[in-house]
Coordinates of C-alpha atoms and ligand atoms in Angstrom, one line a residue:
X21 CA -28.0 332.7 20.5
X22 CA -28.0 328.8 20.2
X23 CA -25.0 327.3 22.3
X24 CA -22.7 325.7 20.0
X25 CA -19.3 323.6 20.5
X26 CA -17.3 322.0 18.7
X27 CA -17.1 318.7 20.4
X28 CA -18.3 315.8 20.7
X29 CA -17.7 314.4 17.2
X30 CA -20.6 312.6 16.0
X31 CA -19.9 309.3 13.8
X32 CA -22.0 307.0 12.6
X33 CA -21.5 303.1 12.5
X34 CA -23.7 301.4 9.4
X35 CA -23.8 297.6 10.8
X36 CA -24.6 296.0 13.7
X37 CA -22.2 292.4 13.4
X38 CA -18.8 291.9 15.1
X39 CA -17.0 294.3 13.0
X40 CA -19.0 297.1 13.6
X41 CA -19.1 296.6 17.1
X42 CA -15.6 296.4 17.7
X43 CA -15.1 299.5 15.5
X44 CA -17.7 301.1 18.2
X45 CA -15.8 299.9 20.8
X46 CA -12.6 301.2 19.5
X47 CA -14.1 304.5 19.1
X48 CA -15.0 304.7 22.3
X49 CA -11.7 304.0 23.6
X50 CA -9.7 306.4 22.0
X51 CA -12.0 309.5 22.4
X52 CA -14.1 309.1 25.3
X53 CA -16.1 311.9 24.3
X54 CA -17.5 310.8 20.8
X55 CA -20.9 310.1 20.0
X56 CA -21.8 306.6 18.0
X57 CA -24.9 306.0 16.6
X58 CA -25.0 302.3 15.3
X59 CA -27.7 301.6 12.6
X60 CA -29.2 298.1 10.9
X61 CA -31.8 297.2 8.5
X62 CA -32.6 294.4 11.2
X63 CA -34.7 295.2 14.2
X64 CA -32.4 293.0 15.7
X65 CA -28.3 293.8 16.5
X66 CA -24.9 292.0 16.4
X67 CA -24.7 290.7 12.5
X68 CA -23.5 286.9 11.4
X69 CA -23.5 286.4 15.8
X70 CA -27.2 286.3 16.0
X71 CA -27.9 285.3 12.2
X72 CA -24.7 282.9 11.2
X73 CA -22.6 281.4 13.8
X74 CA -24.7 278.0 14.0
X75 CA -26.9 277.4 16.5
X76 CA -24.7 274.3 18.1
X77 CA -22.2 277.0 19.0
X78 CA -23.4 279.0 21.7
X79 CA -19.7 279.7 22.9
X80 CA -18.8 281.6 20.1
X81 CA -22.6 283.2 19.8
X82 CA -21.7 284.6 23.7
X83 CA -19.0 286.7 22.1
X84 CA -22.6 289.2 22.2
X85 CA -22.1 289.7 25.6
X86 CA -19.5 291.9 24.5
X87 CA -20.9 293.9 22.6
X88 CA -23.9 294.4 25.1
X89 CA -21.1 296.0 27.0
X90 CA -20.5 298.4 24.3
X91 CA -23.9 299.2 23.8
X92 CA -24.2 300.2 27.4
X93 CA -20.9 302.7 27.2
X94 CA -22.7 306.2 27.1
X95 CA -22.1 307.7 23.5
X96 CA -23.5 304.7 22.2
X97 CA -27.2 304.7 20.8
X98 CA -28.6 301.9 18.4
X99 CA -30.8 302.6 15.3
X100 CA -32.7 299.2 13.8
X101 CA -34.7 298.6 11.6
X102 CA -33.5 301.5 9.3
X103 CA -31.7 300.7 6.2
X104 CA -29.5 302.4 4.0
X105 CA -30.2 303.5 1.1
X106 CA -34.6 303.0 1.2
X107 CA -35.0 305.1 4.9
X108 CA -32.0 307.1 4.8
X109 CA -29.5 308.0 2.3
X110 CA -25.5 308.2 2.3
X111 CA -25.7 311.9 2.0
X112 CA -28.1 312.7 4.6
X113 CA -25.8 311.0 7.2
X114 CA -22.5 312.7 5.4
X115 CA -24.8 315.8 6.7
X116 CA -24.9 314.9 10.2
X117 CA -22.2 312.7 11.3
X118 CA -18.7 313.6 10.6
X119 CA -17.6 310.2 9.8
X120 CA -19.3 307.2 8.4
X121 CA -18.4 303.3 9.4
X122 CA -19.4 300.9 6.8
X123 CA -19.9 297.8 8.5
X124 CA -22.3 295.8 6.6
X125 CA -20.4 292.6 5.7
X126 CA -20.7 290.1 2.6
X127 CA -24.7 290.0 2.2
X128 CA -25.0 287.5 -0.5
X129 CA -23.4 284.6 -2.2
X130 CA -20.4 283.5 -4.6
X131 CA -22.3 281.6 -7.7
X132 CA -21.1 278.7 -8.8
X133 CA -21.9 279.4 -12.2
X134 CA -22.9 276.1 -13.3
X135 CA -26.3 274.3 -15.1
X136 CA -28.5 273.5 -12.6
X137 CA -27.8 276.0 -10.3
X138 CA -30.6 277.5 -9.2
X139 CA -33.1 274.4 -9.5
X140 CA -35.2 274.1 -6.5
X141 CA -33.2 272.2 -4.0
X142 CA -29.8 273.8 -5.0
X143 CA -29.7 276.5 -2.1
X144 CA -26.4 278.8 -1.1
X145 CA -25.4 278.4 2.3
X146 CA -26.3 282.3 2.8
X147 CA -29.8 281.3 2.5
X148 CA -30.1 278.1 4.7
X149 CA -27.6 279.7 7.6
X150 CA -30.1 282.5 7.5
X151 CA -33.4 280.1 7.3
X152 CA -32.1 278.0 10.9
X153 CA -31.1 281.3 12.0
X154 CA -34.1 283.0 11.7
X155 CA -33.2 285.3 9.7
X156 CA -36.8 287.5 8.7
X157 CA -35.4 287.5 5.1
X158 CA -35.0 283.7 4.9
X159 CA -37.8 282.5 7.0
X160 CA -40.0 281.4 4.0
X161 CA -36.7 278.9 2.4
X162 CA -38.6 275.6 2.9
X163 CA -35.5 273.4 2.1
X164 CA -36.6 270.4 0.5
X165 CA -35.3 268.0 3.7
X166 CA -37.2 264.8 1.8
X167 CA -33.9 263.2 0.6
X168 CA -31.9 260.8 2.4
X169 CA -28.3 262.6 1.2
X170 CA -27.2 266.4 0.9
X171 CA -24.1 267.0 -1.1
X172 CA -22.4 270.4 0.2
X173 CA -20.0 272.5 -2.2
X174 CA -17.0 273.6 -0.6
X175 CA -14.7 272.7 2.1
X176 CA -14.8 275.6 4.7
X177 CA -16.4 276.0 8.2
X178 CA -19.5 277.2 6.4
X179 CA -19.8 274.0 4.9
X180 CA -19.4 272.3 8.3
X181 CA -21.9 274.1 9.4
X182 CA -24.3 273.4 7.3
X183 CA -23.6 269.5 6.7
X184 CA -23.7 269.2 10.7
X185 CA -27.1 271.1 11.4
X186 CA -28.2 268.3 8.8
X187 CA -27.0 265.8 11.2
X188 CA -27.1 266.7 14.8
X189 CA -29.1 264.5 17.0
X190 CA -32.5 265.5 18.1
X191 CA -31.8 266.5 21.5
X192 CA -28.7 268.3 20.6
X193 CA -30.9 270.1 18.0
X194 CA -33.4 271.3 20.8
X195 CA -31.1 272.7 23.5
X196 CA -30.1 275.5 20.2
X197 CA -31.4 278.3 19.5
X198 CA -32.3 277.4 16.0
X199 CA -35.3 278.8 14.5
X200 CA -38.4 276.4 15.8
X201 CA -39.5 276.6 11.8
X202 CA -36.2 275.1 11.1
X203 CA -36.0 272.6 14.0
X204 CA -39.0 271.0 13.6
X205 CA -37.8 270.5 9.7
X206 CA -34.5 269.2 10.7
X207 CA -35.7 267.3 13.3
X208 CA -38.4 265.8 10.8
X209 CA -35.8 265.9 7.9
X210 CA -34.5 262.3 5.9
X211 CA -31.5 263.3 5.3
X212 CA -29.0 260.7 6.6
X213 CA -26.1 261.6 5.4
X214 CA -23.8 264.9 4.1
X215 CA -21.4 264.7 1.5
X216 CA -18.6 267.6 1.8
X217 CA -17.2 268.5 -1.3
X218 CA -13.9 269.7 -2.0
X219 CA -12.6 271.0 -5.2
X220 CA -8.8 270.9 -4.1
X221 CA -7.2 268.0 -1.7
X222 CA -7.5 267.7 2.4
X223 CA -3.8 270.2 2.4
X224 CA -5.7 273.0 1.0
X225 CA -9.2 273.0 2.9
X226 CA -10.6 275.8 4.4
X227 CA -11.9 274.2 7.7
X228 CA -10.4 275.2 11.2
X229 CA -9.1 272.7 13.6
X230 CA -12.1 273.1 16.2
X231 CA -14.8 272.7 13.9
X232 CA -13.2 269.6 12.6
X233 CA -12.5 267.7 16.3
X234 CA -15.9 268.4 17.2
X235 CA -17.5 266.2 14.7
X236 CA -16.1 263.3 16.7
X237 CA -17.8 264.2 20.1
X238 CA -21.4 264.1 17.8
X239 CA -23.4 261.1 18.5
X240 CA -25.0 258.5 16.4
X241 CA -22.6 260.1 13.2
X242 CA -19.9 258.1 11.4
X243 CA -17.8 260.7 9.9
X244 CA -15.6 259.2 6.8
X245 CA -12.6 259.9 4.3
X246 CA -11.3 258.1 1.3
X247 CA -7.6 257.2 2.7
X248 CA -7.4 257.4 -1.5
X249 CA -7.9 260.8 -0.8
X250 CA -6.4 261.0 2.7
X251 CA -3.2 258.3 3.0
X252 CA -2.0 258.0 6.7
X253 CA 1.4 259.7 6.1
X254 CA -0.3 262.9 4.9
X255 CA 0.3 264.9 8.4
X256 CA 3.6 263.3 8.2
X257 CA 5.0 266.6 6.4
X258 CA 6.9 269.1 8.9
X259 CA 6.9 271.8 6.0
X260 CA 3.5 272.6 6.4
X261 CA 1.6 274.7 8.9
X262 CA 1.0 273.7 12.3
X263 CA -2.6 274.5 11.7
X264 CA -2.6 272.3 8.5
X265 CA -0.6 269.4 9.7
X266 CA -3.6 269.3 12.9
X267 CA -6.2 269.5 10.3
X268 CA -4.6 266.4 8.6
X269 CA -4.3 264.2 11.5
X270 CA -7.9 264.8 12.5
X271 CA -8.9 263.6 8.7
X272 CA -6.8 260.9 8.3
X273 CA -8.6 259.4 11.4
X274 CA -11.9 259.8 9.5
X275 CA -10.4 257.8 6.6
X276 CA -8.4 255.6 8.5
X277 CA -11.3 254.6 11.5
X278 CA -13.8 252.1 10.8
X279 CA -16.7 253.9 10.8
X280 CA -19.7 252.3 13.2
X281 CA -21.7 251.1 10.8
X282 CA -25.0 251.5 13.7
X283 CA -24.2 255.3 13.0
X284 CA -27.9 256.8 12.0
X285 CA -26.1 259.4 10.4
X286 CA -22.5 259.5 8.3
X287 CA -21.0 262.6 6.6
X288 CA -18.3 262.0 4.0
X289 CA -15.2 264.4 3.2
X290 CA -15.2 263.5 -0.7
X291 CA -11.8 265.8 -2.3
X292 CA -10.6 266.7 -5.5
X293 CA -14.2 266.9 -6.5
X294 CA -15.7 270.5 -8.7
X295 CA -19.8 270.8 -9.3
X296 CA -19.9 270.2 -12.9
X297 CA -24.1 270.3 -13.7
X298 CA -26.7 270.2 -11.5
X299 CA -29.9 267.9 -12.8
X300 CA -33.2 266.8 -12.3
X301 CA -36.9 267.4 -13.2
X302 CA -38.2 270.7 -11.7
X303 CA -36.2 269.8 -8.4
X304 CA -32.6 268.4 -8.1
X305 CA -32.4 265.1 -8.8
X306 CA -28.5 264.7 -9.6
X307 CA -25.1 266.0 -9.1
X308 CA -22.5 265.7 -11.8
X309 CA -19.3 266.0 -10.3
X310 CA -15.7 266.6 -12.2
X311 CA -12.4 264.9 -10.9
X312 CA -9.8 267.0 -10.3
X313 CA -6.2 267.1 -9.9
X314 CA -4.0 269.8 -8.1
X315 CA -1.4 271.9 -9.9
X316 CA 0.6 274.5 -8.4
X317 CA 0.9 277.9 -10.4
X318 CA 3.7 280.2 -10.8
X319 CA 2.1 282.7 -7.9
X320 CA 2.7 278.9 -5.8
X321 CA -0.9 278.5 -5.1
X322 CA -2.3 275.4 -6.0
X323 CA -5.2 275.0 -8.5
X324 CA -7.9 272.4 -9.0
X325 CA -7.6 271.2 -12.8
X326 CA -10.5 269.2 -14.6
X327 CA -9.5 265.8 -15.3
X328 CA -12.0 265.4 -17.5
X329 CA -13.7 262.2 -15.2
X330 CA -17.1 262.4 -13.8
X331 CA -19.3 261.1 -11.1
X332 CA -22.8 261.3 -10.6
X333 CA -24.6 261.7 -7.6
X334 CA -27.8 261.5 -6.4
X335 CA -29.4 263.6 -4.0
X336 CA -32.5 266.0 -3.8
X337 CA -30.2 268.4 -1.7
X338 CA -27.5 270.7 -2.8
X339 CA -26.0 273.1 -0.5
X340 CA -23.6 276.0 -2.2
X341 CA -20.8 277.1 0.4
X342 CA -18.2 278.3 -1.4
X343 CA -18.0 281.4 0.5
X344 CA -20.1 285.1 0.4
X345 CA -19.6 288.2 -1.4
X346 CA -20.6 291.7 -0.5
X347 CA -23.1 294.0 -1.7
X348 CA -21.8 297.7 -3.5
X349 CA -23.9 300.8 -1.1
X350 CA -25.5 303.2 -2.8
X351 CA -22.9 306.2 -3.9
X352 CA -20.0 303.9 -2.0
X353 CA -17.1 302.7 -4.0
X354 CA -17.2 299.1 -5.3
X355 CA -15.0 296.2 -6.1
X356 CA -17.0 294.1 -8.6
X357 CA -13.9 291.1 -8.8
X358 CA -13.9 291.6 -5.1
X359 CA -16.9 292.1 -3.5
X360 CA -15.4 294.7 -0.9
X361 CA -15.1 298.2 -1.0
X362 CA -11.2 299.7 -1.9
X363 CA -9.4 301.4 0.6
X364 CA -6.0 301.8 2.2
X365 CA -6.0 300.4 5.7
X366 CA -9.8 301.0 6.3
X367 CA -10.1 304.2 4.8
X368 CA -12.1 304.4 1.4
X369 CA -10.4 305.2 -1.9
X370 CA -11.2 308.7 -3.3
X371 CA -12.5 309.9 0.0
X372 CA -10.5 312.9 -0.5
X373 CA -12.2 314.5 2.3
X374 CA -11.6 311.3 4.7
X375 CA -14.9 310.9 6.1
X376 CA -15.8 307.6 4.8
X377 CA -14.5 304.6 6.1
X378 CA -14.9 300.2 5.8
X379 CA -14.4 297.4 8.2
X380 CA -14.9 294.0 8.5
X381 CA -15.7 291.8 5.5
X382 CA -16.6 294.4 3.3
X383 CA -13.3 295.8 3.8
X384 CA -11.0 292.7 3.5
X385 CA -13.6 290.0 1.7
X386 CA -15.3 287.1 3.8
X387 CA -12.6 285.8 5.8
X388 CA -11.6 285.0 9.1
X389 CA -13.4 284.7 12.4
X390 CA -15.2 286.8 14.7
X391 CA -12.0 287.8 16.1
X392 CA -10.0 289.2 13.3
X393 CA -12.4 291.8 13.1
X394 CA -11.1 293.3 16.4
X395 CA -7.7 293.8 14.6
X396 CA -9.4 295.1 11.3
X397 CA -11.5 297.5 13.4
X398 CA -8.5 299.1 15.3
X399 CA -6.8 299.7 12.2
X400 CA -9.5 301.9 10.8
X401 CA -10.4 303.8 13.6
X402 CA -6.8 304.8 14.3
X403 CA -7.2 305.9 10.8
X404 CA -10.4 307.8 11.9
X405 CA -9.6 309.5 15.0
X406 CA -6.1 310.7 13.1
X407 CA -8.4 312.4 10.7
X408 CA -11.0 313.7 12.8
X409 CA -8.3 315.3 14.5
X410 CA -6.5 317.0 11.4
X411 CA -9.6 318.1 10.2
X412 CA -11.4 322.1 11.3
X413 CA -14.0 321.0 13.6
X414 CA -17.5 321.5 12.4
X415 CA -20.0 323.7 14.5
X416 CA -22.9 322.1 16.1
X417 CA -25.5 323.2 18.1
X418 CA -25.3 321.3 21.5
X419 CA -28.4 319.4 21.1
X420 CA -27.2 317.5 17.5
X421 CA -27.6 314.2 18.7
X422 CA -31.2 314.8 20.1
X423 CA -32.0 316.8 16.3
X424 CA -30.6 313.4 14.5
X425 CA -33.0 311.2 16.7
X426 CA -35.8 313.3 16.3
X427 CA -34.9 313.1 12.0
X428 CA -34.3 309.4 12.0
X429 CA -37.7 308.7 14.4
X430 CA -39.6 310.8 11.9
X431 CA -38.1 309.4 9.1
X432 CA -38.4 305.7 10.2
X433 CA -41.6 305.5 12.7
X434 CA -40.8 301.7 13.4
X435 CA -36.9 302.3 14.0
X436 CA -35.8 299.9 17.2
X437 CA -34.0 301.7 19.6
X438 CA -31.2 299.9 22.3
X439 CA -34.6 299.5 25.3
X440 CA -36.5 298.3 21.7
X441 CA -34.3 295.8 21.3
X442 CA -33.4 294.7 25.2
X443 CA -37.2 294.2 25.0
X444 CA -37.4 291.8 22.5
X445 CA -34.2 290.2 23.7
X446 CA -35.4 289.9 27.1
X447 CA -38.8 288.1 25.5
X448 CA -36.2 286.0 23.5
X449 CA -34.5 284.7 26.3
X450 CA -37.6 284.1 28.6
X451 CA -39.2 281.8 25.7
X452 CA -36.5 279.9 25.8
X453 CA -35.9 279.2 29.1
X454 CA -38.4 276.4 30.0
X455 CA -36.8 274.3 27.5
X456 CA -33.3 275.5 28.5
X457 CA -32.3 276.9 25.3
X458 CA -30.7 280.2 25.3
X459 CA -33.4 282.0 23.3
X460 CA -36.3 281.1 21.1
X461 CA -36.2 283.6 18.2
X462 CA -38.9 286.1 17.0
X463 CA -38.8 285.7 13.3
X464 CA -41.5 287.5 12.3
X465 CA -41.1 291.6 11.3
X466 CA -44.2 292.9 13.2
X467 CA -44.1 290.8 15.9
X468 CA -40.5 291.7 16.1
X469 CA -41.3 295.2 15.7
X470 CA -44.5 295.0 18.4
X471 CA -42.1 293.8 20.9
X472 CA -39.9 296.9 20.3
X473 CA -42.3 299.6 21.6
X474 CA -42.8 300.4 25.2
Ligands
NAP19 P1 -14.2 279.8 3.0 O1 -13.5 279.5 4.2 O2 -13.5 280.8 2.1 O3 -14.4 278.4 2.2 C1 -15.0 278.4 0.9 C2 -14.7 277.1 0.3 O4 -15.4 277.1 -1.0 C3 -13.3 276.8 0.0 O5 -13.0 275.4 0.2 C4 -13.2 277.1 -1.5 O6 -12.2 276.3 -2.2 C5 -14.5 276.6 -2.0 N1 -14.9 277.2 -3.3 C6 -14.9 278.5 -3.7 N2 -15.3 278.6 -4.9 C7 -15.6 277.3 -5.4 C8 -16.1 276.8 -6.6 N3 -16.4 277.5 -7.6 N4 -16.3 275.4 -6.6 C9 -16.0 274.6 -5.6 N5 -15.5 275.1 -4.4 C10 -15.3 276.4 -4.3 O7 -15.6 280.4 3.2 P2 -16.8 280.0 4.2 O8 -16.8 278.6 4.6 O9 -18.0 280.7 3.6 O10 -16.4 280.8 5.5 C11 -16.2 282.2 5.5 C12 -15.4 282.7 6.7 O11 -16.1 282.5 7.9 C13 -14.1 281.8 6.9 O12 -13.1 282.6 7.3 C14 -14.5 280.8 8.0 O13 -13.4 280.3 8.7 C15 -15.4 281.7 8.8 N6 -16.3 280.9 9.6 C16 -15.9 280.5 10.8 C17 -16.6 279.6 11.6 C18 -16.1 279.2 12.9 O14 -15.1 279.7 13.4 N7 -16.8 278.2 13.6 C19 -17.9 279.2 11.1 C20 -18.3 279.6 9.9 C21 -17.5 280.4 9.1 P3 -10.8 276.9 -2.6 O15 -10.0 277.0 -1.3 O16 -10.2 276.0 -3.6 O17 -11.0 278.3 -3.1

């Protein structure tokens, strides 16, 4: 007779960024004795950490350290390389674990929707993030860099991002972890100057408080605002948020500050501003852009409305970031309007049998930082472990964990195990450290893969 138990529950974690780690680490927490097996379609682990936070940003990329910890908790095991829905369907992990974690976050972009959009030289933020990332899927981008000004869509921390990885300084550039395909181009690049479009006014932008201070500690950049656009009493408003009223100040000393006119590079906030048509002759040449003004709707949010004026600018460079948008699963519930899966505090909608669950951005959309997915996470496992606990416990045979290794090693030959990826990792870190950078990625799939076996 084989010797079976009940117990340990066995639950599997689809997503390797800050939400499903945290979810991981709930799990852990609240039933010491459950088993996680954490899977990606990337050899590598730890989501928008290791392939969006920018480069220039190595405090909030040490928020990994973290989840190192959590992958060394016994229970834990990681699966990479081994993507849902080509190596391994839904149903087959329905079969062996008895609770699935969707943690696989906005993969693509919001469109824009506009002529022009998807001339060589218009790139979504997703892309270029990925490309200076090193993301493997986004390796080959080759941003045209040949122009001397980007214009950026949208006024959120992605678009900071982006329009200051345009503009860092050299040296600052090389300490980073950025790709060495993308540094040598951005170190080589002509672009001297990011403009940071805004379809509603400076009250309504998306950026956070840090991100914006930060641009004046960058050397050799004149940051600027239209006091048009930004009057010196704007912060002067103790109705709005603290947070707003911060973000204000900060601006109205870019439009209010002479800018040094030495400055090798300048980045412009430019407001009130919507991507009307893209142009240009194989490549972008142009961007028309439409005047808005602000109205405020019954629902009290306030809505960019075309005035019907336009302004052309040129530039061989434009970067989409007016946020991400997730990608249905195969056989998984699916927003379209949304992008996100439904559910009721984490737990899928029409999962009658409570055995599917969401976290992160494909739960609540693309918002937030790293840290709000600690919150989100908690909320769906207490969900989780609730139900695992209501539910007649399914009979196992001692050794499941070892059968579902032995499946998914069989099934996916090249899949990157938690010593796989410490080894490429450790080679990571050891590349980089001559030159005092905290890594110097692997890009490439086989060599990643190469590294990954003992
Ligand atoms: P976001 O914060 O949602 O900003 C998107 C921006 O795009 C908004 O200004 C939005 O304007 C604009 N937009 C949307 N559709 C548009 C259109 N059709 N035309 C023109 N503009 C349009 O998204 P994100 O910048 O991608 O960031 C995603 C999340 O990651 C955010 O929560 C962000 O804070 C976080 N993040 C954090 C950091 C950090 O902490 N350092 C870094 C990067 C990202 P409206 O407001 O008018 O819709």
């Amino acid at each position: 007779m084989e010797n079976h138990t009940t117990r340990p529950h066995h639950v599997a974690v689809v997503g390797s960024g800050p939400s499903g780690f945290y979810a991981a680490a709930a799990l852990l927490d609240a039933e010491p004795d459950v088993r996680v097996d954490m899977f990606d379609r990337l050899a590598t682990p730890w989501g928008l950490v290791r392939a969006g936070v920018a480069p220039d940003h190595p405090k909030i990329k040490s928020v990994s350290s973290q989840y190192d910890k959590t992958a060394a908790r016994e229970g834990f095991r990681f699966f990479g390389h081994v993507c849902l829905g080509e190596d391994i369907t839904r149903d087959e992990l329905l079969e062996r674990y008895d609770a699935i974690i969707y943690a696989v976050g906005s993969q693509t972009e919001r469109r824009l929707g506009i002529p022009g959009e998807d001339l060589p030289g218009s790139i979504a933020s997703v892309d270029f993030v990925g490309w200076y990332n090193g993301h493997p899927d986004y390796v080959d981008l080759a941003p045209a860099l040949d122009t001397e000004r980007a214009v950026v869509i949208g006024a959120g921390n992605v678009a900071l991002d982006v329009a200051r990885m345009l503009l860092l300084p050299e040296a600052d550039l090389r300490a980073t972890d950025t790709a060495d395909h993308a540094l040598d181009a951005l170190v080589g690049s002509s672009v001297r100057e990011a403009v940071i479009c805004g379809r509603r006014g400076p009250r309504e932008a998306a950026f956070t408080t840090t991100e914006l201070r930060e641009l004046t500690d960058i050397d050799d950049l004149a940051v600027v605002a239209d006091p048009g656009q930004v009057p010196a009493d704007i912060a002067d408003d103790d109705t709005l948020p603290k947070a707003t009223r911060r973000n204000l100040e900060i601006l109205r000393g870019f439009a209010a500050h002479e800018p040094d006119p030495g400055a090798r590079h300048r980045m412009e906030f430019r407001f009130y501003r919507s991507p009307v048509e893209i142009r240009g002759d194989g490549r972008v040449e142009e961007i028309v852009l439409g005047v808005n003004r602000l109205e405020t709707g019954e629902d009290g949010r306030t809505r960019a409305v075309d005035t019907g004026e336009r302004e052309t600018v040129p530039t061989g460079l434009v970067l989409r970031a007016v946020g991400y948008r997730g990608l249905a699963l195969p056989g998984v519930p699916f927003d379209d309007d949304t992008g996100t899966v439904p559910h009721t505090e984490g737990r899928i909608d029409g999962d009658d049998h409570r055995r599917e669950y969401v976290v992160g951005w494909i739960k609540r959309g693309p918002s937030g930082i790293i840290g709000t997915n600690k919150k989100d996470a908690n909320e769906t496992v207490r969900h989780l472990v609730a139900d695992l606990a209501e539910r007649e416990p399914v009979d196992r045979p001692a050794d499941h964990g070892e059968s579902v290794e032995t499946w998914l090693r069989d099934r996916c030959p090249d899949l990157v195990d938690q010593a796989g990826w410490q080894a490429i990792d450790a080679h990571e870190r050891g590349r980089g450290e001559p030159d005092g950078r905290p890594r110097v990625k692997v890009v490439d799939r086989e060599e990643l893969l190469k590294l990954s076996r003992p």
